[in-house]
mmCIF file of C-alpha atoms in Angstrom:
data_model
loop_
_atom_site.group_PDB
_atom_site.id
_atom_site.type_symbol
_atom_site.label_atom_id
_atom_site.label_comp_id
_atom_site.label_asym_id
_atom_site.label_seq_id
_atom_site.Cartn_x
_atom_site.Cartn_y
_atom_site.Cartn_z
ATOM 1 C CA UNK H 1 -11.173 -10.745 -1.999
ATOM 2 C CA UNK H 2 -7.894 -11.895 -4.095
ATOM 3 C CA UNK H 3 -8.972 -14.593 -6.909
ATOM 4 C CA UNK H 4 -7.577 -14.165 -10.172
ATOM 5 C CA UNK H 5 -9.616 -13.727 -13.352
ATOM 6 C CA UNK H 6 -11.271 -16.874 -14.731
ATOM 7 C CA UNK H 7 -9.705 -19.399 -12.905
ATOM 8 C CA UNK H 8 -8.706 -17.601 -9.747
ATOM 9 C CA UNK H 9 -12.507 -15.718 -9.439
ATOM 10 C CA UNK H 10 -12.715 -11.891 -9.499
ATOM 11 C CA UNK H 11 -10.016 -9.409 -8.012
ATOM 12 C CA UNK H 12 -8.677 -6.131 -6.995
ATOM 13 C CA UNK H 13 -6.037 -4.111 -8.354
ATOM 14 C CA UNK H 14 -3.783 -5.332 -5.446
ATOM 15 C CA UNK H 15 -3.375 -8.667 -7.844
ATOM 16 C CA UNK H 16 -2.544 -9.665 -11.158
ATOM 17 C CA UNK H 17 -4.719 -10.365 -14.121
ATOM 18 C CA UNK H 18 -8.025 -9.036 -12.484
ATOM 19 C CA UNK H 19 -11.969 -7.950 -12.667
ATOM 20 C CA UNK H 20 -13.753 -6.483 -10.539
ATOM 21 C CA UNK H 21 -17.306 -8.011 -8.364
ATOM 22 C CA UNK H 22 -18.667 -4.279 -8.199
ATOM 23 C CA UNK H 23 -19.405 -1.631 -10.414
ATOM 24 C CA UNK H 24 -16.226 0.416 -11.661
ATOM 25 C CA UNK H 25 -16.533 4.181 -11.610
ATOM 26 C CA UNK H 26 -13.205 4.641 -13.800
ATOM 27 C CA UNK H 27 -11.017 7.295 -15.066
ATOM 28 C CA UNK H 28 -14.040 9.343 -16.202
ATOM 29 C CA UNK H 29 -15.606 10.373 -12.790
ATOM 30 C CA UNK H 30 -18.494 12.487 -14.011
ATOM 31 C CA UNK H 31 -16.400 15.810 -13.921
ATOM 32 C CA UNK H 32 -16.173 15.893 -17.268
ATOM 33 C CA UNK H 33 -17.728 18.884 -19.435
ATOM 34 C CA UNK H 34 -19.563 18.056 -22.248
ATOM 35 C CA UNK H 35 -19.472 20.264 -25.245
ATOM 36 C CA UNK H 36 -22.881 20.480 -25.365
ATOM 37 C CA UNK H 37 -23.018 21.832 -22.168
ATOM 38 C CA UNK H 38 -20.182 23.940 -23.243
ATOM 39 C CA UNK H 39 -21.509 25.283 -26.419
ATOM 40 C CA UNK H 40 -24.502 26.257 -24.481
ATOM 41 C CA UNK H 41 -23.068 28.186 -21.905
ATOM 42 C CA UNK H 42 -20.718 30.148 -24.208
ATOM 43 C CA UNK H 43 -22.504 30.254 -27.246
ATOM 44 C CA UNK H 44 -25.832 30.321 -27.926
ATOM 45 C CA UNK H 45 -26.826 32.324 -24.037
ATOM 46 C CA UNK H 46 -25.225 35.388 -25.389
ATOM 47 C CA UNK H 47 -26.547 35.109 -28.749
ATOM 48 C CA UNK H 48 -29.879 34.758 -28.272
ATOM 49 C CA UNK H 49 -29.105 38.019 -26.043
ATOM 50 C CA UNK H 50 -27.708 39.859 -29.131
ATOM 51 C CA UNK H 51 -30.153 38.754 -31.282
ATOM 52 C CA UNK H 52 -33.499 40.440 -29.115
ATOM 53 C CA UNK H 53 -31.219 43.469 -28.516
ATOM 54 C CA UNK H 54 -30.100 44.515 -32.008
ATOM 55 C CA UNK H 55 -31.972 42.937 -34.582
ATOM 56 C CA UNK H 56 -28.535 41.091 -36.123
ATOM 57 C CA UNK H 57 -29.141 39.367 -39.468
ATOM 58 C CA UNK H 58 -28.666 35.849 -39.473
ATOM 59 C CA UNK H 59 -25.513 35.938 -41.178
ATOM 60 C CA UNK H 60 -24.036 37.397 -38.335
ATOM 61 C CA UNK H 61 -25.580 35.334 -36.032
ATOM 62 C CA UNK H 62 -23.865 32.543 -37.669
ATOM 63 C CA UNK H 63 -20.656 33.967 -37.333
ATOM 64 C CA UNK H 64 -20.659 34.368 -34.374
ATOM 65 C CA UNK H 65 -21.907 30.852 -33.939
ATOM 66 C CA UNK H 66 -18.803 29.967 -35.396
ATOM 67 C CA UNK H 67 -16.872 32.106 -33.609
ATOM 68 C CA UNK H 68 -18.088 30.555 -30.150
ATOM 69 C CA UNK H 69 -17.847 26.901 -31.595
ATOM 70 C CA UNK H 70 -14.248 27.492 -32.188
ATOM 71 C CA UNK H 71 -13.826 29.133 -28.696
ATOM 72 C CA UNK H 72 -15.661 25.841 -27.019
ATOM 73 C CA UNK H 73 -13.601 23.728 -28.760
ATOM 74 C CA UNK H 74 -10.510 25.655 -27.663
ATOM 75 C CA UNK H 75 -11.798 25.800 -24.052
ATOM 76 C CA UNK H 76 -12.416 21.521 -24.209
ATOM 77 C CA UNK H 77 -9.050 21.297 -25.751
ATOM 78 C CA UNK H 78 -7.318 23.190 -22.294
ATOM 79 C CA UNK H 79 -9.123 20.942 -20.221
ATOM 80 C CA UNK H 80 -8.564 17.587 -21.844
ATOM 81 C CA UNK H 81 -4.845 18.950 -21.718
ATOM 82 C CA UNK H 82 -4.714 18.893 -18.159
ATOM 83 C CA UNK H 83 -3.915 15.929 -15.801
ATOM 84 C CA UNK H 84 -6.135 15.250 -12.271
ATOM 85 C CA UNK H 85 -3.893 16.288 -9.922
ATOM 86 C CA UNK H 86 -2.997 14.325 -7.020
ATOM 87 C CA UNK H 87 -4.218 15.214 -3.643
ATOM 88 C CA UNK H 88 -1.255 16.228 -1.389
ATOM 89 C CA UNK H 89 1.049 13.276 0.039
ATOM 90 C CA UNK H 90 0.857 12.234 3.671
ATOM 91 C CA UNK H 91 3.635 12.302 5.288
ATOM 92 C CA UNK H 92 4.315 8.747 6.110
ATOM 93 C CA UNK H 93 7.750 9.314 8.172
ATOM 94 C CA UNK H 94 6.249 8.838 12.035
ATOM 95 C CA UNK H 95 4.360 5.162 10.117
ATOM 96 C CA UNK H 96 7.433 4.233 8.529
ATOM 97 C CA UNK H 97 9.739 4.666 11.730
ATOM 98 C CA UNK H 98 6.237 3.058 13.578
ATOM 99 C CA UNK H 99 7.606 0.135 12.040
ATOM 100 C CA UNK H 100 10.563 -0.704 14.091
ATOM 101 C CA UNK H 101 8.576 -1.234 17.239
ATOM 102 C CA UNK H 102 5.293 -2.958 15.780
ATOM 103 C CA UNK H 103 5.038 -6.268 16.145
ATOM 104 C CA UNK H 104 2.074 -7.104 13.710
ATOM 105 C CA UNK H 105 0.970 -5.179 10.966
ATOM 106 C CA UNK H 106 -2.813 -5.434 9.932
ATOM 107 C CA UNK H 107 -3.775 -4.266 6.446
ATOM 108 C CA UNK H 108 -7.109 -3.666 4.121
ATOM 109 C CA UNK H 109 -5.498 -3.090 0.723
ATOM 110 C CA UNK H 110 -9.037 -2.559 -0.858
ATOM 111 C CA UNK H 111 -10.292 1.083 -1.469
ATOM 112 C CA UNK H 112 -13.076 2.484 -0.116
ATOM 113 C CA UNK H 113 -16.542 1.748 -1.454
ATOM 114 C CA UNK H 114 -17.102 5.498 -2.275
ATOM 115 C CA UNK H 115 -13.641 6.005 -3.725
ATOM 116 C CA UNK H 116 -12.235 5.863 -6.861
ATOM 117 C CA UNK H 117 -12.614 1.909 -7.455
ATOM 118 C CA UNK H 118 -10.175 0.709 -10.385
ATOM 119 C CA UNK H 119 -11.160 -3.298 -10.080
ATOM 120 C CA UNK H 120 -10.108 -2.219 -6.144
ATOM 121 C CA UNK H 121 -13.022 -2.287 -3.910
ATOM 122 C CA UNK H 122 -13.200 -5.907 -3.971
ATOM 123 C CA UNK H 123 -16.067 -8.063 -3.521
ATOM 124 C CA UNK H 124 -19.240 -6.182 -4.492
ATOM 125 C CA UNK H 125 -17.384 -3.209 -4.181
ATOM 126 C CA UNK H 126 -17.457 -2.806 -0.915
ATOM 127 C CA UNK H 127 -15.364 -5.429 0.522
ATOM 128 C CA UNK H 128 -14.119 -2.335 3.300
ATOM 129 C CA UNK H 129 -17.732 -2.559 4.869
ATOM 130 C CA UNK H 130 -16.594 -6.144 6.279
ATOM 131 C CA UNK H 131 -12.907 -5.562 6.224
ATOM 132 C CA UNK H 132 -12.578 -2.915 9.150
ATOM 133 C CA UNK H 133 -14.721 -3.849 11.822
ATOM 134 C CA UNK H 134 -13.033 -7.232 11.135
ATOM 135 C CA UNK H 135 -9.572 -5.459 11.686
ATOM 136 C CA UNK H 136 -10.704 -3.787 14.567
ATOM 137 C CA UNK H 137 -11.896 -6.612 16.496
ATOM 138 C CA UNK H 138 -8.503 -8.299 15.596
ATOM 139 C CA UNK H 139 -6.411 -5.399 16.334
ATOM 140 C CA UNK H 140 -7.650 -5.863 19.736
ATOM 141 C CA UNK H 141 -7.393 -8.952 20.854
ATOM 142 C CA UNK H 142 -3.655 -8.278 19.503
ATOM 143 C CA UNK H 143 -2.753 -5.571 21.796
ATOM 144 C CA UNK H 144 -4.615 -7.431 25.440
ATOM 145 C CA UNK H 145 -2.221 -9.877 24.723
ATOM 146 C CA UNK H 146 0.720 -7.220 24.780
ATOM 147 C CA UNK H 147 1.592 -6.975 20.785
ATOM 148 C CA UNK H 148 2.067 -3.744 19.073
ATOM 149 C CA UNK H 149 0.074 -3.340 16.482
ATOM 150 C CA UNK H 150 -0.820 -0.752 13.076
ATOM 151 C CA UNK H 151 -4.009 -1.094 10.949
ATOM 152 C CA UNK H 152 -2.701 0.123 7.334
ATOM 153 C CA UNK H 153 -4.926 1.751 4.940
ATOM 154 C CA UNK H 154 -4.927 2.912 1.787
ATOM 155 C CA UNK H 155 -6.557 6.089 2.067
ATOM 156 C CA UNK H 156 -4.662 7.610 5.155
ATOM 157 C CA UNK H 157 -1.519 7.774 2.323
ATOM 158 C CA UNK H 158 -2.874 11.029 1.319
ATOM 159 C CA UNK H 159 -4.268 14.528 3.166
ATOM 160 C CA UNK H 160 -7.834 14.418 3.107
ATOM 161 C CA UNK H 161 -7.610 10.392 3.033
ATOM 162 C CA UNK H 162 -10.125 11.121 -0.488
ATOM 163 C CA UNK H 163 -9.151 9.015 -3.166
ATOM 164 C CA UNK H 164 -11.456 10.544 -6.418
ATOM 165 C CA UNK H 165 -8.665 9.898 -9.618
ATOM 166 C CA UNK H 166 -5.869 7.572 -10.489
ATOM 167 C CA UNK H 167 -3.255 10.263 -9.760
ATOM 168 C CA UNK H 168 -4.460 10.216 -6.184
ATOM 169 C CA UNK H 169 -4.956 6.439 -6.457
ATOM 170 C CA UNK H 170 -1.395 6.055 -7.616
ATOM 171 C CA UNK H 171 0.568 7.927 -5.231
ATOM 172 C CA UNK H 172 -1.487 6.429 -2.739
ATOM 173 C CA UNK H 173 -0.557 2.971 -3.374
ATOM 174 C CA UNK H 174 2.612 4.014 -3.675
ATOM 175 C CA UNK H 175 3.082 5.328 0.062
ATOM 176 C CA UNK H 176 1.329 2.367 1.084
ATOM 177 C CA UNK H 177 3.723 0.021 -0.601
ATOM 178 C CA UNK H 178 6.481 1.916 1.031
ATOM 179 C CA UNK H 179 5.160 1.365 4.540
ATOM 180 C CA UNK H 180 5.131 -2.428 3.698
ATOM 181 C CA UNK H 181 8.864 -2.748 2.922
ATOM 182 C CA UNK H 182 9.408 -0.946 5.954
ATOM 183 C CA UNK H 183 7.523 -3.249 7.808
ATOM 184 C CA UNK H 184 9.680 -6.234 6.014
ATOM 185 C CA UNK H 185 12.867 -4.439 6.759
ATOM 186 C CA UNK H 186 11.914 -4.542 10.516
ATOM 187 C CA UNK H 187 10.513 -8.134 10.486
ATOM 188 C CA UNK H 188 7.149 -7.462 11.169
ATOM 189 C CA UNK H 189 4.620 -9.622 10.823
ATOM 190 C CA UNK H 190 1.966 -8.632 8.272
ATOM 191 C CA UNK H 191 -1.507 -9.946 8.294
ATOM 192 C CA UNK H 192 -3.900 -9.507 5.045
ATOM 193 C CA UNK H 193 -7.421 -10.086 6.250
ATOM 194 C CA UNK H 194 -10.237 -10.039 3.122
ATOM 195 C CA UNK H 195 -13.968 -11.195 1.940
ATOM 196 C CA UNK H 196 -13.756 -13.818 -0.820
ATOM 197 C CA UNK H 197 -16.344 -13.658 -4.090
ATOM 198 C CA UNK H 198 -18.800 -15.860 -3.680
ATOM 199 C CA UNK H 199 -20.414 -17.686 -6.281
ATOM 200 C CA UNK H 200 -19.827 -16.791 -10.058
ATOM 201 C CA UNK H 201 -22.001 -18.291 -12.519
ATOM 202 C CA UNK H 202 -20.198 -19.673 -15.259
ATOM 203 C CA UNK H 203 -21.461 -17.743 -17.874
ATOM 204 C CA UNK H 204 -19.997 -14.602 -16.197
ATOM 205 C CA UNK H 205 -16.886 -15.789 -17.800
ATOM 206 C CA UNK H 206 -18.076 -15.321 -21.281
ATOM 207 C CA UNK H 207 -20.044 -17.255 -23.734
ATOM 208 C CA UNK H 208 -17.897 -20.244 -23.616
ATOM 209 C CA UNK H 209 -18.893 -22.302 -20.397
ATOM 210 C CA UNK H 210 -15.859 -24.256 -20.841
ATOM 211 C CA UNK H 211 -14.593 -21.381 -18.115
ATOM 212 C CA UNK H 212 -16.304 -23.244 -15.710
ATOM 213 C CA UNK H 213 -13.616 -24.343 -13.260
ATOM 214 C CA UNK H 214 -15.917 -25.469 -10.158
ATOM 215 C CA UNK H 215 -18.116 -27.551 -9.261
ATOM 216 C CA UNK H 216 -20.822 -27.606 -6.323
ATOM 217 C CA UNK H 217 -24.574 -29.424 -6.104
ATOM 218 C CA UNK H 218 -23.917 -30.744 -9.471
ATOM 219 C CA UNK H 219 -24.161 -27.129 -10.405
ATOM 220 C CA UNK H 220 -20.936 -25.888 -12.590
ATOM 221 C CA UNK H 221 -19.371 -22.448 -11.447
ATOM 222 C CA UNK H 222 -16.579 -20.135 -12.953
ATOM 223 C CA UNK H 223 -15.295 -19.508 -9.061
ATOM 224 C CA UNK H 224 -16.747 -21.145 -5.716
ATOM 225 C CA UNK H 225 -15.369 -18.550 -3.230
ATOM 226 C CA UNK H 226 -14.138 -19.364 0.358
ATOM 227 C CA UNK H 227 -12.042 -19.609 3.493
ATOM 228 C CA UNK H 228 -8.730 -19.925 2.444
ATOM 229 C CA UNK H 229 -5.121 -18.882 2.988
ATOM 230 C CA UNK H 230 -3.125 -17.541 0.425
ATOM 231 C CA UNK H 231 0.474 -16.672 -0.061
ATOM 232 C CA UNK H 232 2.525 -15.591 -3.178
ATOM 233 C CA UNK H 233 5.053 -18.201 -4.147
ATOM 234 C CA UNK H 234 7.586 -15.447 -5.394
ATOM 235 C CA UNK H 235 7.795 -14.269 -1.652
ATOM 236 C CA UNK H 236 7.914 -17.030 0.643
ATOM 237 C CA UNK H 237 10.373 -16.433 3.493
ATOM 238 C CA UNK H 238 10.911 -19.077 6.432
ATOM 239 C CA UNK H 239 8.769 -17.623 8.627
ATOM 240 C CA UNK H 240 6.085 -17.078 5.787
ATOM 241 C CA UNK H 241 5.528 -20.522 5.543
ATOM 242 C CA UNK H 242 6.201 -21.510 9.230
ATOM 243 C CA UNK H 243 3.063 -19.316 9.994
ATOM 244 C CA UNK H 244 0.888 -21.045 7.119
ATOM 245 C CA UNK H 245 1.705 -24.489 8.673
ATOM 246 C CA UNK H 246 0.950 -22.975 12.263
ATOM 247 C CA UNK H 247 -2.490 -21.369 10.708
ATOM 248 C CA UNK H 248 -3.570 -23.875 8.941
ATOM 249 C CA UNK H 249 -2.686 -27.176 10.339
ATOM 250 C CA UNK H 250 -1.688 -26.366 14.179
ATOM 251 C CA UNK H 251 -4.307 -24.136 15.115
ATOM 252 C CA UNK H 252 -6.678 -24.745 12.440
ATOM 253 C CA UNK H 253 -7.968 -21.662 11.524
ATOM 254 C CA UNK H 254 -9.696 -22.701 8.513
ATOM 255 C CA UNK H 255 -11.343 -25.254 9.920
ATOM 256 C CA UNK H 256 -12.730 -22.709 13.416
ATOM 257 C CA UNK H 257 -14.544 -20.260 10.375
ATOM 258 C CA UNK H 258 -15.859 -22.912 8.593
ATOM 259 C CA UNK H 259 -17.690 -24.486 11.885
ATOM 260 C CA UNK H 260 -18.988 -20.847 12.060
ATOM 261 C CA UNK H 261 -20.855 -21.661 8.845
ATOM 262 C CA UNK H 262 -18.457 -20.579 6.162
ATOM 263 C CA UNK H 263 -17.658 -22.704 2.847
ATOM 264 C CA UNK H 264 -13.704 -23.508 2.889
ATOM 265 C CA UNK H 265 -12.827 -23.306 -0.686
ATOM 266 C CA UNK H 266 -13.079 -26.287 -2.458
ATOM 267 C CA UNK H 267 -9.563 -28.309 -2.422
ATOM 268 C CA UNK H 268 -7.941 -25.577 -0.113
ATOM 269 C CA UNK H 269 -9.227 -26.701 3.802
ATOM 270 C CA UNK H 270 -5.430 -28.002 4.939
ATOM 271 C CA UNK H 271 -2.909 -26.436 2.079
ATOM 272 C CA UNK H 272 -2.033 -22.680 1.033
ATOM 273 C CA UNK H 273 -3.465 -21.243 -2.023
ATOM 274 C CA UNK H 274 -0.278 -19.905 -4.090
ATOM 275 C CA UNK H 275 -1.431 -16.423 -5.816
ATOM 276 C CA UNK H 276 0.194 -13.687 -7.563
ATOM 277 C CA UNK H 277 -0.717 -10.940 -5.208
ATOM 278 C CA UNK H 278 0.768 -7.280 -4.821
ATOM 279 C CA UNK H 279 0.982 -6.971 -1.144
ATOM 280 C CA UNK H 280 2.132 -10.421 -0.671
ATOM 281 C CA UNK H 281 4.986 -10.147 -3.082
ATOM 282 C CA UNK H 282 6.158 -7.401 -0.171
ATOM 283 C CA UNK H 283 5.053 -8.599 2.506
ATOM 284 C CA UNK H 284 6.567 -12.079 2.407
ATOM 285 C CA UNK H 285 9.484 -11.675 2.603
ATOM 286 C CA UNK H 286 9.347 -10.647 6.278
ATOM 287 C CA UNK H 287 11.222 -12.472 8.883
ATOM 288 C CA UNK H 288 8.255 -11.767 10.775
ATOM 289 C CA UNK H 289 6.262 -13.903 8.333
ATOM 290 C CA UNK H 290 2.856 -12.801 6.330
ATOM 291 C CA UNK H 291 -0.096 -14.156 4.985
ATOM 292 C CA UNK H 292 -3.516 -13.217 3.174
ATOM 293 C CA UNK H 293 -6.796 -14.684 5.171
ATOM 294 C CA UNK H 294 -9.966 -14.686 3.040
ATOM 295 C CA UNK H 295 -12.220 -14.828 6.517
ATOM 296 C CA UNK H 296 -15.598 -15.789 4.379
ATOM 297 C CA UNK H 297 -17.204 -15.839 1.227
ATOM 298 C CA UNK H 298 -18.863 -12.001 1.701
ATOM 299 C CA UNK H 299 -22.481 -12.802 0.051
ATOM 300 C CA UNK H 300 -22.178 -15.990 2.135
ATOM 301 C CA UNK H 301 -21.529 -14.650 5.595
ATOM 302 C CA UNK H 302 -24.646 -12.147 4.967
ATOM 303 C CA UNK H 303 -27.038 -14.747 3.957
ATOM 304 C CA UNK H 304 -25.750 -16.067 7.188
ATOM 305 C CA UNK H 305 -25.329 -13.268 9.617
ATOM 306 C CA UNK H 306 -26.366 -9.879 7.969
ATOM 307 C CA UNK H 307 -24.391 -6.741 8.903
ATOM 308 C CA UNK H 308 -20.956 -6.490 9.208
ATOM 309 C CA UNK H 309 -21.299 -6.398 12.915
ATOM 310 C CA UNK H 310 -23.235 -9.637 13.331
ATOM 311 C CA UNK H 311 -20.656 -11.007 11.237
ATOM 312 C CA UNK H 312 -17.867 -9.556 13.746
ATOM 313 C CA UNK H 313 -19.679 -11.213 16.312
ATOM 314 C CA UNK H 314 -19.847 -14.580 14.734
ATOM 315 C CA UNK H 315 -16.487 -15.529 14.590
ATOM 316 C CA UNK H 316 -15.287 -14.167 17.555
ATOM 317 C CA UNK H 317 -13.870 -17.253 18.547
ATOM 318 C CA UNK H 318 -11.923 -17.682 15.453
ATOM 319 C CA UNK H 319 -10.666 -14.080 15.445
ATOM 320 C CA UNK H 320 -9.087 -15.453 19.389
ATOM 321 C CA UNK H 321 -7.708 -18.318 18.008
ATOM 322 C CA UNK H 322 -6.158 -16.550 15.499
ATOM 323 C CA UNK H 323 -4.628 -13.795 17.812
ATOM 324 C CA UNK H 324 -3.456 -16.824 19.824
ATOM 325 C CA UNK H 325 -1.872 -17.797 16.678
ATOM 326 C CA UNK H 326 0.199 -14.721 15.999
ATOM 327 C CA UNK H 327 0.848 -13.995 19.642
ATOM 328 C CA UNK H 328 2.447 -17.213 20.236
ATOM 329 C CA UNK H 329 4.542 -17.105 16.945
ATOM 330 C CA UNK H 330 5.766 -13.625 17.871
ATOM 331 C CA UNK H 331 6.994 -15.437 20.869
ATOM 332 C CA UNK H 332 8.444 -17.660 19.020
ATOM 333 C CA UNK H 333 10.721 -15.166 17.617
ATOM 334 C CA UNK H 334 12.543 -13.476 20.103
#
């Protein structure tokens, strides 16, 4: 899911300028000690301790009140001091030399829905639930028609493939952006495939409803999500935009998902949708050409379908058509 705030819908920390359609967990993960807590267990256990066993006078006792306030506070201090520490790099050498022989790369970008979700899990938060078996079923029809192929994900950038903080989250991304300019550097050819937003009211985008930028029923929205195709204009090489015209107007993509039931986004059924978008500003620069492909508006195809799987199913026929697409344009190549 890759709209931009206000205008461009909700986002993921993938783009520019971005909110998030599910809950955020944040820095602040719950592991956190509260003094409270802390005073408790250091303070007031032991002195209630000392106080049956010798009979202290109450001056005393609030000494030593003080003296195990001061020692909390020292204790909170250490901790605040100290940065989450990364979990342990992947080593991404056998994916980044992976890259000279694959022919198409598939990616997720999102996070996880029960990782560490900085405006990143997409729509609803748990855009990944529909992402993967979506990959999956594209990945292969890719390699029965003979094309090498690598599904890239986030999480398999570090050991344990657990992303819980932003130091984790960061050198995660990282990796992962590193595997995409290997990818460019080889010419491979990188599909994006993603959930749109659905509908958001127009009040979601504050008090003002002048943020209302779309219209459907009569009814006026803030974002009316859908099928669409986006690219980033800032990385647009030849073959980019050759596979947009083959996508979108030769094979008509767009047009196979919608007949499944999906709502195209409205003004976008036979032109690209220009975006600031992180991957894309790597990713399109490949002589193997790239693109993002929102498949659906998520809320949308569950109303329609339900599960994941059901939705899997349902465009079958589109996923072919599209594997047709990328077959024949790796063809085209050699």
């Amino acid at each position: 899911m890759m709209p931009q705030q206000h205008e461009m819908g909700l986002n993921c920390a993938r783009d520019y300028g971005v909110v998030s359609t599910g809950p955020h967990i944040g820095a602040n993960d719950g592991r956190s000690l509260s003094f409270a807590r802390v005073y408790r267990n250091l303070g007031f256990r032991f002195l209630n301790k000392s106080i049956v066993a010798t009979g202290i006078t109450m001056q005393s006792v609030r000494l030593n009140s003080l003296f195990f306030f001061l020692l909390a506070l020292t204790y909170l201090a250490g901790c605040a001091g100290k940065p989450a520490m990364p979990t342990a790099n992947t080593d991404i050498g056998p994916a980044l030399a992976k890259m000279a022989t694959v022919d198409v790369l598939l990616v997720s970008d999102h996070t996880l829905p029960d990782h560490l979700n900085l405006s990143s899990g997409g729509a609803n938060g748990e855009e990944r639930l529909f992402i993967d078996p979506t990959l999956q079923s594209l990945n292969s029809k890719l390699i029965s028609r003979g094309l090498n192929t690598h599904i890239l994900n986030v999480e398999d950038m570090v050991a344990g493939k657990d992303i819980q903080n932003k130091a984790t989250f960061d050198t995660a991304y990282t990796q992962y952006d590193q595997i995409l300019q290997a990818a460019v550097k080889h010419g491979v050819t990188i599909a994006s495939i993603h959930y749109d937003a659905d509908k958001i009211p127009a009040e979601s985008y504050g008090d003002n409803k002048a943020y209302a930028s779309a219209e459907e029923g009569g009814k006026k929205y803030g974002y009316i999500g859908g099928v669409q195709l986006i690219l980033d204009e800032r990385a647009t090489s030849d073959a980019t935009l050759n596979l947009a015209e083959h996508i979108i107007h030769r094979d008509l993509i767009l047009q196979q998902l919608n007949a499944v039931g999906f709502r195209i986004r409205p003004g976008y059924g036979d032109k690209v949708r220009f975006q600031n978008n992180l991957t894309l500003n790597i990713a399109g620069h490949s002589e193997g050409g790239a693109f993002l492909l929102e498949i659906a508006p998520q809320d949308q195809a569950v109303r329609l379908y339900g599960s994941p799987e059901k939705i899997v199913e349902a465009i079958d026929t589109p996923m072919d058509a599209l594997a047709d697409t990328l077959y024949a344009f790796r063809q085209g190549l050699k």
